[in-house]
XYZ file of C-alpha atoms in Angstrom:
658
model
C 20.645 -22.172 1.483
C 17.448 -24.206 1.075
C 15.464 -20.992 1.389
C 17.359 -19.378 -1.498
C 16.976 -22.484 -3.672
C 13.206 -22.533 -3.122
C 12.944 -18.812 -3.904
C 14.869 -19.391 -7.131
C 12.528 -22.277 -7.957
C 9.553 -19.942 -7.446
C 11.155 -17.418 -9.817
C 11.847 -20.178 -12.354
C 8.171 -21.212 -12.367
C 7.254 -17.540 -12.695
C 9.480 -17.501 -15.781
C 7.617 -20.539 -17.087
C 4.375 -18.553 -16.997
C 6.198 -15.741 -18.833
C 7.141 -18.265 -21.534
C 3.490 -19.341 -21.737
C 2.371 -15.838 -22.718
C 5.354 -15.496 -25.018
C 4.321 -18.644 -26.883
C 0.545 -18.109 -26.880
C 0.064 -14.378 -27.538
C 3.605 -13.345 -28.514
C 4.064 -11.122 -25.449
C 7.689 -10.171 -24.907
C 9.561 -11.103 -21.738
C 8.851 -7.864 -19.869
C 5.166 -7.863 -20.779
C 4.982 -11.552 -19.916
C 6.297 -10.830 -16.425
C 3.393 -8.472 -15.723
C 0.907 -10.989 -17.130
C 2.589 -13.731 -15.129
C 2.217 -11.828 -11.845
C -1.438 -11.039 -12.632
C -2.076 -14.682 -13.521
C -0.639 -15.924 -10.230
C -2.889 -13.540 -8.300
C -5.949 -14.545 -10.334
C -5.391 -18.314 -10.274
C -4.726 -18.445 -6.522
C -7.694 -16.188 -5.714
C -10.037 -18.277 -7.893
C -8.702 -21.494 -6.369
C -9.464 -20.233 -2.863
C -12.895 -18.878 -3.804
C -14.075 -21.920 -5.779
C -12.320 -24.824 -4.047
C -11.613 -23.341 -0.606
C -7.886 -24.028 -0.926
C -4.835 -22.632 -2.728
C -3.554 -26.123 -3.532
C -5.242 -26.395 -6.912
C -4.123 -22.897 -7.793
C -0.484 -23.802 -7.154
C -0.873 -26.917 -9.298
C -2.467 -24.803 -12.018
C 0.419 -22.311 -11.958
C 2.984 -25.113 -12.212
C 0.972 -26.621 -15.091
C 0.876 -23.297 -16.957
C 4.630 -22.902 -16.412
C 5.305 -26.383 -17.799
C 3.137 -25.719 -20.851
C 4.895 -22.389 -21.268
C 8.356 -23.963 -21.234
C 7.322 -26.564 -23.838
C 5.531 -23.969 -25.981
C 8.509 -21.614 -25.810
C 10.873 -24.334 -27.045
C 8.524 -25.272 -29.898
C 8.222 -21.627 -30.998
C 11.984 -21.219 -30.714
C 12.520 -24.174 -33.060
C 9.888 -23.089 -35.584
C 10.596 -19.352 -35.709
C 13.047 -18.110 -38.277
C 13.710 -14.910 -36.341
C 14.776 -16.441 -33.025
C 15.947 -13.055 -31.758
C 12.318 -11.897 -31.584
C 11.567 -14.677 -29.099
C 13.910 -13.072 -26.568
C 12.609 -9.506 -26.842
C 12.558 -7.992 -23.377
C 15.290 -10.238 -21.978
C 17.026 -7.120 -20.655
C 14.084 -6.620 -18.267
C 14.001 -10.265 -17.172
C 17.769 -10.318 -16.714
C 17.635 -7.131 -14.661
C 14.824 -8.491 -12.498
C 16.731 -11.723 -11.874
C 19.887 -9.866 -10.822
C 17.857 -7.582 -8.569
C 16.020 -10.617 -7.166
C 19.332 -12.227 -6.176
C 20.447 -8.899 -4.716
C 17.307 -8.661 -2.566
C 17.718 -12.238 -1.332
C 21.057 -11.110 0.090
C 20.253 -7.658 1.485
C 16.926 -8.719 3.057
C 18.391 -11.836 4.692
C 17.021 -12.327 8.230
C 14.804 -9.246 7.947
C 11.649 -8.820 10.021
C 8.234 -7.189 9.654
C 8.644 -3.615 10.891
C 5.943 -1.265 9.571
C 2.645 -0.723 11.389
C 0.048 -1.552 8.734
C 2.050 -4.595 7.671
C 1.387 -6.154 11.070
C -2.393 -5.936 10.975
C -3.014 -5.808 7.229
C -0.556 -6.869 4.525
C 1.785 -9.293 6.310
C -1.157 -10.457 8.406
C -3.040 -11.344 5.217
C -0.118 -13.429 3.931
C 0.261 -15.197 7.273
C -3.483 -15.866 7.455
C -3.594 -17.351 3.947
C -0.569 -19.536 4.648
C -2.111 -20.918 7.862
C -5.781 -21.175 6.866
C -5.302 -21.917 3.152
C -7.992 -19.436 2.100
C -8.497 -15.741 1.339
C -8.607 -13.381 4.367
C -12.172 -12.229 3.799
C -13.799 -13.681 6.920
C -14.407 -12.263 10.368
C -11.527 -14.296 11.832
C -8.949 -12.138 10.032
C -7.436 -9.531 12.372
C -7.453 -6.895 9.621
C -11.239 -7.157 9.285
C -13.411 -9.256 6.988
C -15.200 -8.276 3.803
C -12.130 -6.842 2.060
C -10.878 -7.925 -1.330
C -7.870 -5.705 -2.118
C -5.322 -8.418 -1.398
C -3.836 -9.035 -4.846
C -0.325 -8.122 -3.696
C -0.619 -10.351 -0.611
C -1.669 -13.268 -2.840
C 1.467 -12.685 -4.940
C 3.568 -12.791 -1.763
C 1.765 -15.975 -0.700
C 2.921 -17.691 -3.899
C 6.542 -17.453 -2.722
C 5.641 -18.435 0.851
C 4.166 -21.668 -0.530
C 7.685 -22.637 -1.634
C 9.664 -21.479 1.407
C 7.184 -21.648 4.257
C 6.620 -18.658 6.533
C 9.426 -16.158 5.970
C 9.279 -12.448 6.764
C 12.405 -11.664 4.736
C 10.947 -13.314 1.641
C 7.796 -11.214 1.937
C 9.991 -8.154 1.359
C 11.794 -9.842 -1.544
C 8.506 -10.712 -3.270
C 6.975 -7.293 -2.599
C 9.981 -5.468 -4.047
C 9.875 -7.769 -7.081
C 6.206 -6.901 -7.596
C 7.071 -3.190 -7.518
C 9.940 -3.526 -9.993
C 7.845 -5.577 -12.412
C 5.796 -2.409 -12.806
C 8.773 -0.048 -12.733
C 10.530 -1.858 -15.593
C 7.479 -2.480 -17.778
C 8.044 0.674 -19.940
C 11.360 -0.807 -21.126
C 10.075 -4.276 -22.018
C 10.595 -3.618 -25.757
C 14.152 -2.312 -25.341
C 16.979 -4.266 -26.957
C 20.551 -5.047 -25.953
C 21.847 -1.726 -27.268
C 19.416 0.057 -24.920
C 20.612 -1.849 -21.851
C 22.570 1.126 -20.516
C 19.398 3.218 -20.427
C 17.570 0.510 -18.481
C 20.265 0.346 -15.823
C 20.510 4.133 -15.576
C 16.755 4.107 -14.989
C 17.031 1.368 -12.346
C 19.858 3.185 -10.572
C 18.050 6.526 -10.439
C 14.706 4.985 -9.411
C 16.297 2.838 -6.713
C 17.888 5.873 -5.099
C 14.937 8.186 -5.812
C 12.380 5.987 -4.043
C 14.186 6.618 -0.755
C 13.339 10.327 -1.091
C 9.925 9.875 -2.710
C 8.361 7.302 -0.392
C 8.527 6.982 3.368
C 9.399 3.266 3.254
C 11.588 3.313 0.144
C 11.750 -0.027 -1.668
C 11.445 -2.268 1.418
C 7.785 -2.389 2.313
C 4.686 -4.573 2.088
C 2.446 -1.513 1.748
C 0.666 -1.506 -1.593
C 1.242 2.198 -2.345
C 4.411 1.528 -4.352
C 3.281 -1.540 -6.342
C 0.111 0.379 -7.252
C 2.008 3.486 -8.375
C 4.679 1.406 -10.136
C 2.172 -0.661 -12.102
C 0.183 2.439 -13.071
C 3.307 4.294 -14.199
C 4.545 1.131 -15.871
C 1.367 0.733 -17.916
C 1.435 4.383 -19.017
C 5.124 4.241 -19.951
C 4.708 0.871 -21.660
C 1.854 2.234 -23.801
C 4.248 4.813 -25.252
C 6.898 2.173 -26.066
C 4.677 -0.781 -26.964
C 4.641 -2.584 -30.300
C 1.441 -1.153 -31.902
C 1.200 -4.149 -34.234
C 0.292 -6.563 -31.403
C -3.191 -5.144 -30.813
C -4.830 -8.118 -29.058
C -1.800 -8.682 -26.864
C -1.687 -4.982 -25.964
C -5.364 -4.925 -24.988
C -4.883 -7.977 -22.750
C -1.862 -6.435 -21.022
C -3.677 -3.146 -20.472
C -6.817 -4.808 -19.090
C -4.850 -7.218 -16.893
C -2.790 -4.381 -15.461
C -5.764 -2.104 -14.784
C -7.845 -4.845 -13.143
C -4.881 -5.859 -10.994
C -4.452 -2.227 -9.926
C -7.967 -2.221 -8.510
C -7.426 -5.442 -6.595
C -4.077 -4.257 -5.272
C -5.634 -1.290 -3.527
C -9.348 -0.766 -3.882
C -9.661 3.030 -3.932
C -6.231 4.294 -4.978
C -5.826 1.423 -7.430
C -9.130 2.223 -9.117
C -8.199 5.909 -9.306
C -4.801 5.120 -10.840
C -6.435 2.733 -13.319
C -8.717 5.580 -14.426
C -5.690 7.862 -14.875
C -3.950 5.176 -16.946
C -7.036 4.733 -19.128
C -7.309 8.490 -19.676
C -3.629 8.598 -20.587
C -3.992 5.725 -23.066
C -7.008 7.301 -24.762
C -5.603 10.832 -24.891
C -2.109 9.703 -25.963
C -3.520 7.561 -28.762
C -5.795 10.355 -29.967
C -3.344 13.247 -29.620
C 0.122 11.795 -30.218
C -0.242 8.611 -32.234
C -2.769 10.118 -34.621
C -0.554 13.228 -34.822
C -3.353 15.648 -33.996
C -0.989 17.416 -31.605
C 0.850 18.959 -34.581
C -2.202 20.978 -35.584
C -1.912 24.474 -34.027
C -5.644 24.721 -33.342
C -5.654 21.327 -31.562
C -2.731 22.341 -29.362
C -4.509 25.580 -28.489
C -7.702 23.693 -27.632
C -5.697 21.294 -25.467
C -4.339 24.160 -23.395
C -7.763 25.758 -23.061
C -9.321 22.410 -22.110
C -6.599 21.893 -19.501
C -7.321 25.282 -17.970
C -11.067 24.613 -17.941
C -10.610 21.168 -16.345
C -8.338 22.586 -13.648
C -10.862 25.332 -12.939
C -13.729 22.821 -12.776
C -11.766 20.643 -10.347
C -11.159 23.617 -8.070
C -14.777 24.777 -8.293
C -16.084 21.249 -7.731
C -13.934 20.734 -4.647
C -14.919 24.141 -3.276
C -18.577 23.314 -3.961
C -18.379 20.104 -1.930
C -16.721 21.993 0.927
C -19.465 24.642 0.837
C -22.152 21.929 0.882
C -20.502 20.320 3.895
C -20.523 23.721 5.575
C -24.294 23.865 5.010
C -24.848 20.661 6.989
C -27.143 21.427 9.913
C -28.057 19.004 12.706
C -31.783 18.686 13.374
C -33.162 17.266 16.615
C -36.112 14.937 16.071
C -38.493 13.143 18.387
C -39.083 9.554 17.299
C -41.806 7.268 18.657
C -40.816 3.593 18.853
C -43.178 0.653 18.275
C -43.843 0.307 22.000
C -44.914 3.947 22.202
C -41.791 5.335 23.865
C -40.377 8.647 22.668
C -36.677 9.361 22.255
C -34.567 12.118 20.731
C -32.446 11.524 17.643
C -30.277 13.738 15.456
C -30.714 14.053 11.709
C -29.078 16.390 9.181
C -30.295 18.656 6.446
C -28.688 20.616 3.612
C -30.386 23.741 2.309
C -33.630 22.731 4.019
C -33.678 19.149 2.703
C -33.399 16.316 5.199
C -30.848 13.615 4.431
C -31.661 9.865 4.405
C -30.664 7.738 7.394
C -27.750 6.136 5.543
C -26.183 9.548 4.952
C -26.830 10.511 8.591
C -24.998 7.408 9.822
C -22.105 8.182 7.488
C -21.882 11.778 8.727
C -21.923 10.660 12.365
C -19.331 7.934 11.802
C -16.790 10.246 10.161
C -17.807 13.484 11.947
C -18.343 15.331 8.680
C -18.845 19.066 9.178
C -17.601 22.434 7.989
C -14.972 22.729 10.709
C -13.442 19.385 9.737
C -13.368 20.392 6.052
C -11.603 23.697 6.814
C -9.071 22.205 9.238
C -8.314 19.400 6.787
C -7.874 21.887 3.929
C -5.379 23.879 5.993
C -3.314 20.798 6.874
C -3.642 19.384 3.360
C -2.247 22.507 1.692
C 0.541 22.745 4.264
C 1.556 19.140 3.705
C 1.286 19.321 -0.078
C 3.297 22.518 -0.446
C 5.722 22.479 2.473
C 6.051 19.061 4.127
C 8.468 16.634 2.527
C 7.371 13.273 1.198
C 9.585 11.397 3.654
C 11.341 12.554 6.798
C 14.095 9.945 6.497
C 15.796 11.475 3.459
C 18.053 14.533 3.466
C 16.120 15.797 0.450
C 13.303 18.076 1.596
C 11.004 17.430 -1.332
C 7.296 18.245 -1.017
C 4.604 17.110 -3.448
C 3.760 20.396 -5.191
C 7.408 21.412 -5.811
C 8.071 17.903 -7.151
C 5.159 18.176 -9.598
C 6.632 21.477 -10.803
C 10.013 19.762 -11.199
C 8.395 17.032 -13.334
C 6.766 19.687 -15.515
C 10.164 21.363 -15.971
C 11.835 18.061 -16.878
C 9.076 17.405 -19.403
C 9.846 20.765 -21.007
C 13.530 19.800 -21.162
C 12.506 16.531 -22.847
C 10.684 18.543 -25.514
C 13.773 20.637 -26.208
C 16.199 17.699 -26.243
C 14.149 15.498 -28.561
C 12.637 18.360 -30.585
C 9.157 17.373 -29.448
C 7.759 20.582 -28.032
C 4.166 19.789 -29.034
C 4.362 16.395 -27.336
C 5.858 17.943 -24.204
C 2.904 20.362 -24.095
C 0.537 17.380 -24.080
C 2.444 15.657 -21.277
C 2.510 18.827 -19.178
C -1.240 19.271 -19.603
C -1.889 15.646 -18.655
C 0.377 15.806 -15.595
C -1.164 19.057 -14.415
C -4.760 17.823 -14.675
C -3.913 14.425 -13.184
C -2.044 15.930 -10.221
C -4.867 18.341 -9.457
C -7.534 15.639 -9.832
C -5.541 13.268 -7.619
C -5.169 15.968 -4.956
C -8.882 16.822 -5.085
C -9.907 13.176 -4.680
C -7.385 12.700 -1.874
C -8.587 15.793 -0.005
C -12.252 14.800 -0.283
C -11.356 11.282 0.856
C -9.808 12.680 4.021
C -12.910 14.746 4.717
C -15.526 12.141 3.824
C -13.871 8.793 4.608
C -11.436 9.398 7.479
C -12.238 9.920 11.143
C -11.867 13.440 12.522
C -8.516 12.801 14.215
C -6.935 11.220 11.131
C -8.401 13.833 8.799
C -7.536 17.188 10.347
C -3.782 16.512 10.548
C -3.617 14.406 7.305
C -0.522 12.635 8.642
C -0.816 9.841 6.093
C -1.061 12.267 3.144
C 2.663 11.945 2.363
C 2.197 8.250 1.517
C -0.639 9.026 -0.877
C 1.190 11.983 -2.426
C 4.135 9.639 -3.010
C 2.001 7.392 -5.206
C 1.231 10.248 -7.581
C 4.822 11.530 -7.426
C 6.280 8.154 -8.443
C 3.725 7.817 -11.251
C 4.727 11.214 -12.676
C 8.436 10.543 -12.261
C 8.148 7.254 -14.154
C 6.530 9.087 -17.063
C 9.301 11.691 -17.044
C 12.099 9.101 -16.917
C 10.471 7.051 -19.692
C 10.405 10.172 -21.867
C 14.003 11.170 -21.105
C 15.269 7.623 -21.774
C 13.319 7.241 -24.997
C 14.627 4.933 -27.741
C 14.383 7.729 -30.299
C 17.567 9.103 -31.818
C 18.993 12.043 -29.962
C 21.643 14.410 -31.269
C 22.175 16.276 -27.995
C 23.287 13.221 -26.024
C 25.697 15.194 -23.867
C 22.906 17.497 -22.696
C 20.803 14.464 -21.731
C 23.731 13.033 -19.755
C 23.965 16.273 -17.790
C 20.230 16.213 -17.088
C 20.370 12.600 -15.877
C 23.447 13.335 -13.769
C 21.617 16.285 -12.236
C 18.599 14.131 -11.373
C 20.852 11.420 -9.944
C 22.870 13.931 -7.915
C 19.700 15.458 -6.486
C 18.461 12.107 -5.201
C 21.929 11.035 -4.047
C 21.863 14.053 -1.761
C 18.912 12.422 0.002
C 20.941 9.340 0.998
C 22.086 9.356 4.629
C 22.850 7.010 7.534
C 19.192 5.944 7.658
C 19.411 4.476 4.154
C 21.008 1.156 5.157
C 18.620 0.188 8.007
C 15.551 1.257 6.028
C 16.458 -0.237 2.642
C 18.233 -3.414 3.784
C 18.257 -5.901 6.675
C 21.585 -4.530 7.900
C 21.974 -2.365 10.999
C 18.628 -3.511 12.429
C 19.179 -1.654 15.693
C 18.579 1.603 13.837
C 15.169 0.574 12.467
C 12.415 2.731 13.980
C 10.649 0.764 16.715
C 13.158 -2.112 16.636
C 13.424 -2.483 20.426
C 9.654 -2.345 20.961
C 8.951 -4.836 18.162
C 11.644 -7.233 19.381
C 10.460 -6.998 22.988
C 6.819 -7.610 22.037
C 7.755 -10.585 19.844
C 9.976 -12.072 22.567
C 7.232 -11.801 25.193
C 4.657 -13.318 22.828
C 6.922 -16.334 22.344
C 7.178 -16.752 26.123
C 3.409 -16.533 26.546
C 2.718 -19.044 23.780
C 4.855 -21.592 25.638
C 2.759 -21.151 28.800
C -0.799 -21.175 27.466
C -2.895 -23.659 25.534
C -4.258 -23.377 22.007
C -7.766 -22.682 23.335
C -6.707 -19.963 25.767
C -7.269 -16.277 25.034
C -5.230 -13.385 26.382
C -6.460 -9.866 27.174
C -3.736 -7.302 26.457
C -3.188 -4.150 28.563
C -0.515 -1.582 27.786
C -0.472 1.486 30.043
C 1.761 3.541 27.774
C 2.655 7.025 29.000
C 1.553 10.139 27.152
C 5.105 10.997 26.092
C 5.520 7.548 24.498
C 1.999 7.405 23.051
C 3.254 7.889 19.468
C 5.304 4.685 19.804
C 2.373 2.570 21.070
C 1.732 0.750 17.797
C 5.246 -0.656 17.682
C 4.045 -2.777 20.604
C 0.317 -3.143 19.902
C 0.687 -4.187 16.263
C 3.356 -6.904 16.726
C 1.422 -8.354 19.678
C -1.715 -8.628 17.549
C 0.216 -9.975 14.551
C 2.086 -12.744 16.360
C -0.798 -13.821 18.626
C -3.550 -13.305 16.063
C -7.069 -14.015 17.386
C -5.633 -15.450 20.606
C -5.155 -11.909 21.948
C -7.576 -8.994 22.287
C -7.591 -6.760 19.213
C -6.439 -3.297 20.280
C -8.364 -1.764 17.371
C -11.673 -3.036 18.770
C -11.048 -3.562 22.502
C -9.717 -1.277 25.263
C -5.959 -1.643 25.640
C -5.174 1.329 27.918
C -7.286 2.430 30.884
C -7.435 5.993 32.212
C -9.402 7.839 34.866
C -11.560 9.349 32.118
C -12.141 6.073 30.247
C -10.014 3.964 27.916
C -8.318 3.843 24.528
C -9.709 1.703 21.715
C -7.357 2.086 18.785
C -6.576 5.811 18.764
C -9.958 6.819 20.134
C -10.522 7.895 23.738
C -13.753 6.321 24.964
C -15.445 7.631 28.110
C -18.228 5.014 28.184
C -15.883 2.135 29.089
C -13.668 2.183 32.191
C -11.510 -0.230 34.156
C -14.632 -1.230 36.100
C -15.910 -2.846 32.892
C -12.881 -5.143 32.585
C -14.673 -8.170 34.166
C -17.436 -7.833 31.571
C -14.878 -7.556 28.757
C -13.144 -10.723 29.957
C -16.450 -12.585 30.234
C -17.757 -11.557 26.808
C -14.472 -12.404 25.088
C -13.888 -15.672 26.940
C -10.419 -14.558 28.065
C -8.473 -16.886 30.343
C -5.378 -14.722 30.814
C -4.543 -11.037 31.211
C -1.226 -9.760 29.916
C -0.059 -6.481 31.449
C 2.702 -5.362 29.115
C 3.271 -2.177 31.091
C 1.565 -0.840 34.202
C 1.337 2.604 35.804
C 0.204 4.178 39.058
C -3.451 4.291 37.974
C -3.603 0.584 37.140
C -1.595 -0.321 40.246
C -4.134 1.475 42.418
C -7.417 0.620 40.689
C -6.978 -2.959 39.424
C -7.006 -4.482 42.968
C -10.359 -2.745 43.495
C -11.767 -4.629 40.503
C -10.196 -8.060 41.109
C -8.962 -10.101 44.050
C -5.168 -9.973 43.833
C -2.753 -11.525 46.326
C 0.181 -9.340 45.289
C 0.808 -5.844 43.974
C 0.222 -5.245 40.291
C 3.270 -6.052 38.176
C 3.749 -6.327 34.480
C 3.511 -9.899 33.280
C 1.029 -12.698 32.650
C -1.990 -13.299 34.923
C -4.460 -16.170 34.924
C -8.114 -15.146 35.256
C -9.929 -16.804 38.171
C -13.589 -17.507 37.392
C -16.415 -18.231 39.841
C -19.919 -18.902 38.547
C -18.699 -17.946 35.061
C -17.609 -14.502 36.282
C -13.974 -13.337 36.655
C -13.289 -12.529 40.309
C -9.508 -12.527 40.545
C -6.158 -12.527 38.777
C -3.414 -14.993 39.648
C 0.130 -13.959 38.791
C 1.774 -16.515 36.486
C 5.133 -15.099 35.441
C 7.137 -12.075 34.443
C 7.898 -11.749 30.766
């Protein structure tokens, strides 16, 4: 009960910041919620950067909330039109009801998705423990990153409740819905039905549009939701509040970038292009000129063609990459061979060479990635958990069709032409950038099968769908209301078809046994707790997991929780060998032949490890480990203490089974 009270207190203070923007710049309640979330991220990040602690940031947020409450009351007393003060209450009321709903359905939930363990949840946990941003080398997700805006927002709630995995999901879902509901922030009481129809359809649709639905700490959905929210809000905004509108737009776009560095920046660019083109074409009514509409269609065709030609040109250039063997003489006069690259006879600089070697960039990779990319975009569904087999390209076509229906229903055929052109160019540009990112910024193994493409496609799909739903649920008068009801029922029925028995375990904390990887995660967490009771704070544990080939796909449901719950006290499987084979070892996903089990003593020495944890053994480890170390008994899974002599590990002493 205390946990719920503290979460409600956090929401109340969040509302105080909303009141601050309502009083100072006349932002409505829905707009104020977006500004409030951005402010919390900014104030906490600045507090950590400048003062080395989040404490002052939390005080600052509480101070802003207090000022906001006082300012709101003063404005309420002075204003003649008190109704204006509560514009957007339908959004705030909806968010509060949803917030209470999430507190119930996520009760006793646990972190369960791979990247959450070593990235997003790990960042929140790090900030809560160390009271600073996770930008240093002691963060398990890697230092030097700055795209943690969403994690900072989650931290705000953790400061009230203490460490709570269930509340991370509550806060993350709230962050997503702040963006999802932004387009309706100017809607009044009479439009409440439209808002709840929108919420109902989106809540069900996300299960079929995104692999993790609404319950996730991944930043794909908040990024897409805020981008779609800004675009939809721009169509429904109050054009008279120019300064307020500029602040909201800038705050939202900057936050997008700091939510997710690359995708967020790309979505911010798409939002900016939408704002500029919508203002120029629709608001200034240029779209009604036949010659302008014709030019728009021609420009769209040209842009699509240029995107295709540009992407093909990059692929052709990659195909022209040729390795060149060079003999280099070092300062001491020794000669050694090195590989450089050239394109069309021109040698590339060393920085480009290192980049090419790191990501194995070549023509074969580009072709294989293109094949997988097209297959996934056209034929593979966005999520395997839903009954609805909906791939990205067919969904884009569906959005274009719904936009045409919008034009017929509202008698806005010229406007619908603009929206179709924008969606077509944006989808193609997004796909081109995503494809080139796989080729140029992903390792060979991750690129050629583009397994993660569905997640990225989902971001664009949700963005487009938000635009479509905002158009269909417009505040404008509509004579053919019955036709719109049928369209909305059809959309709802389509996404309802996607709901199945996997919906409950993946969208709530109920039926946990059915969550993918539940047994592995629970087992890893349980063993970590046992180990932490047996070792000291200064001890370090080397982790070995001899997973079989048939279970290799499930490895990260053990590796990731182990790293998350033990943090820097355990070897990082992404940078250290965690499985040993006759041909070498696994570091992350990569098979390395230059490190073998014979190197384990060196690994233990360099890392200062005092224990070895064998999570699972196999015949190879059982046979070879006694050849490396003195062992009194046969190899068993469990915890071993490292025996050092002359600062070198010489044996392993069995401590306990786990």
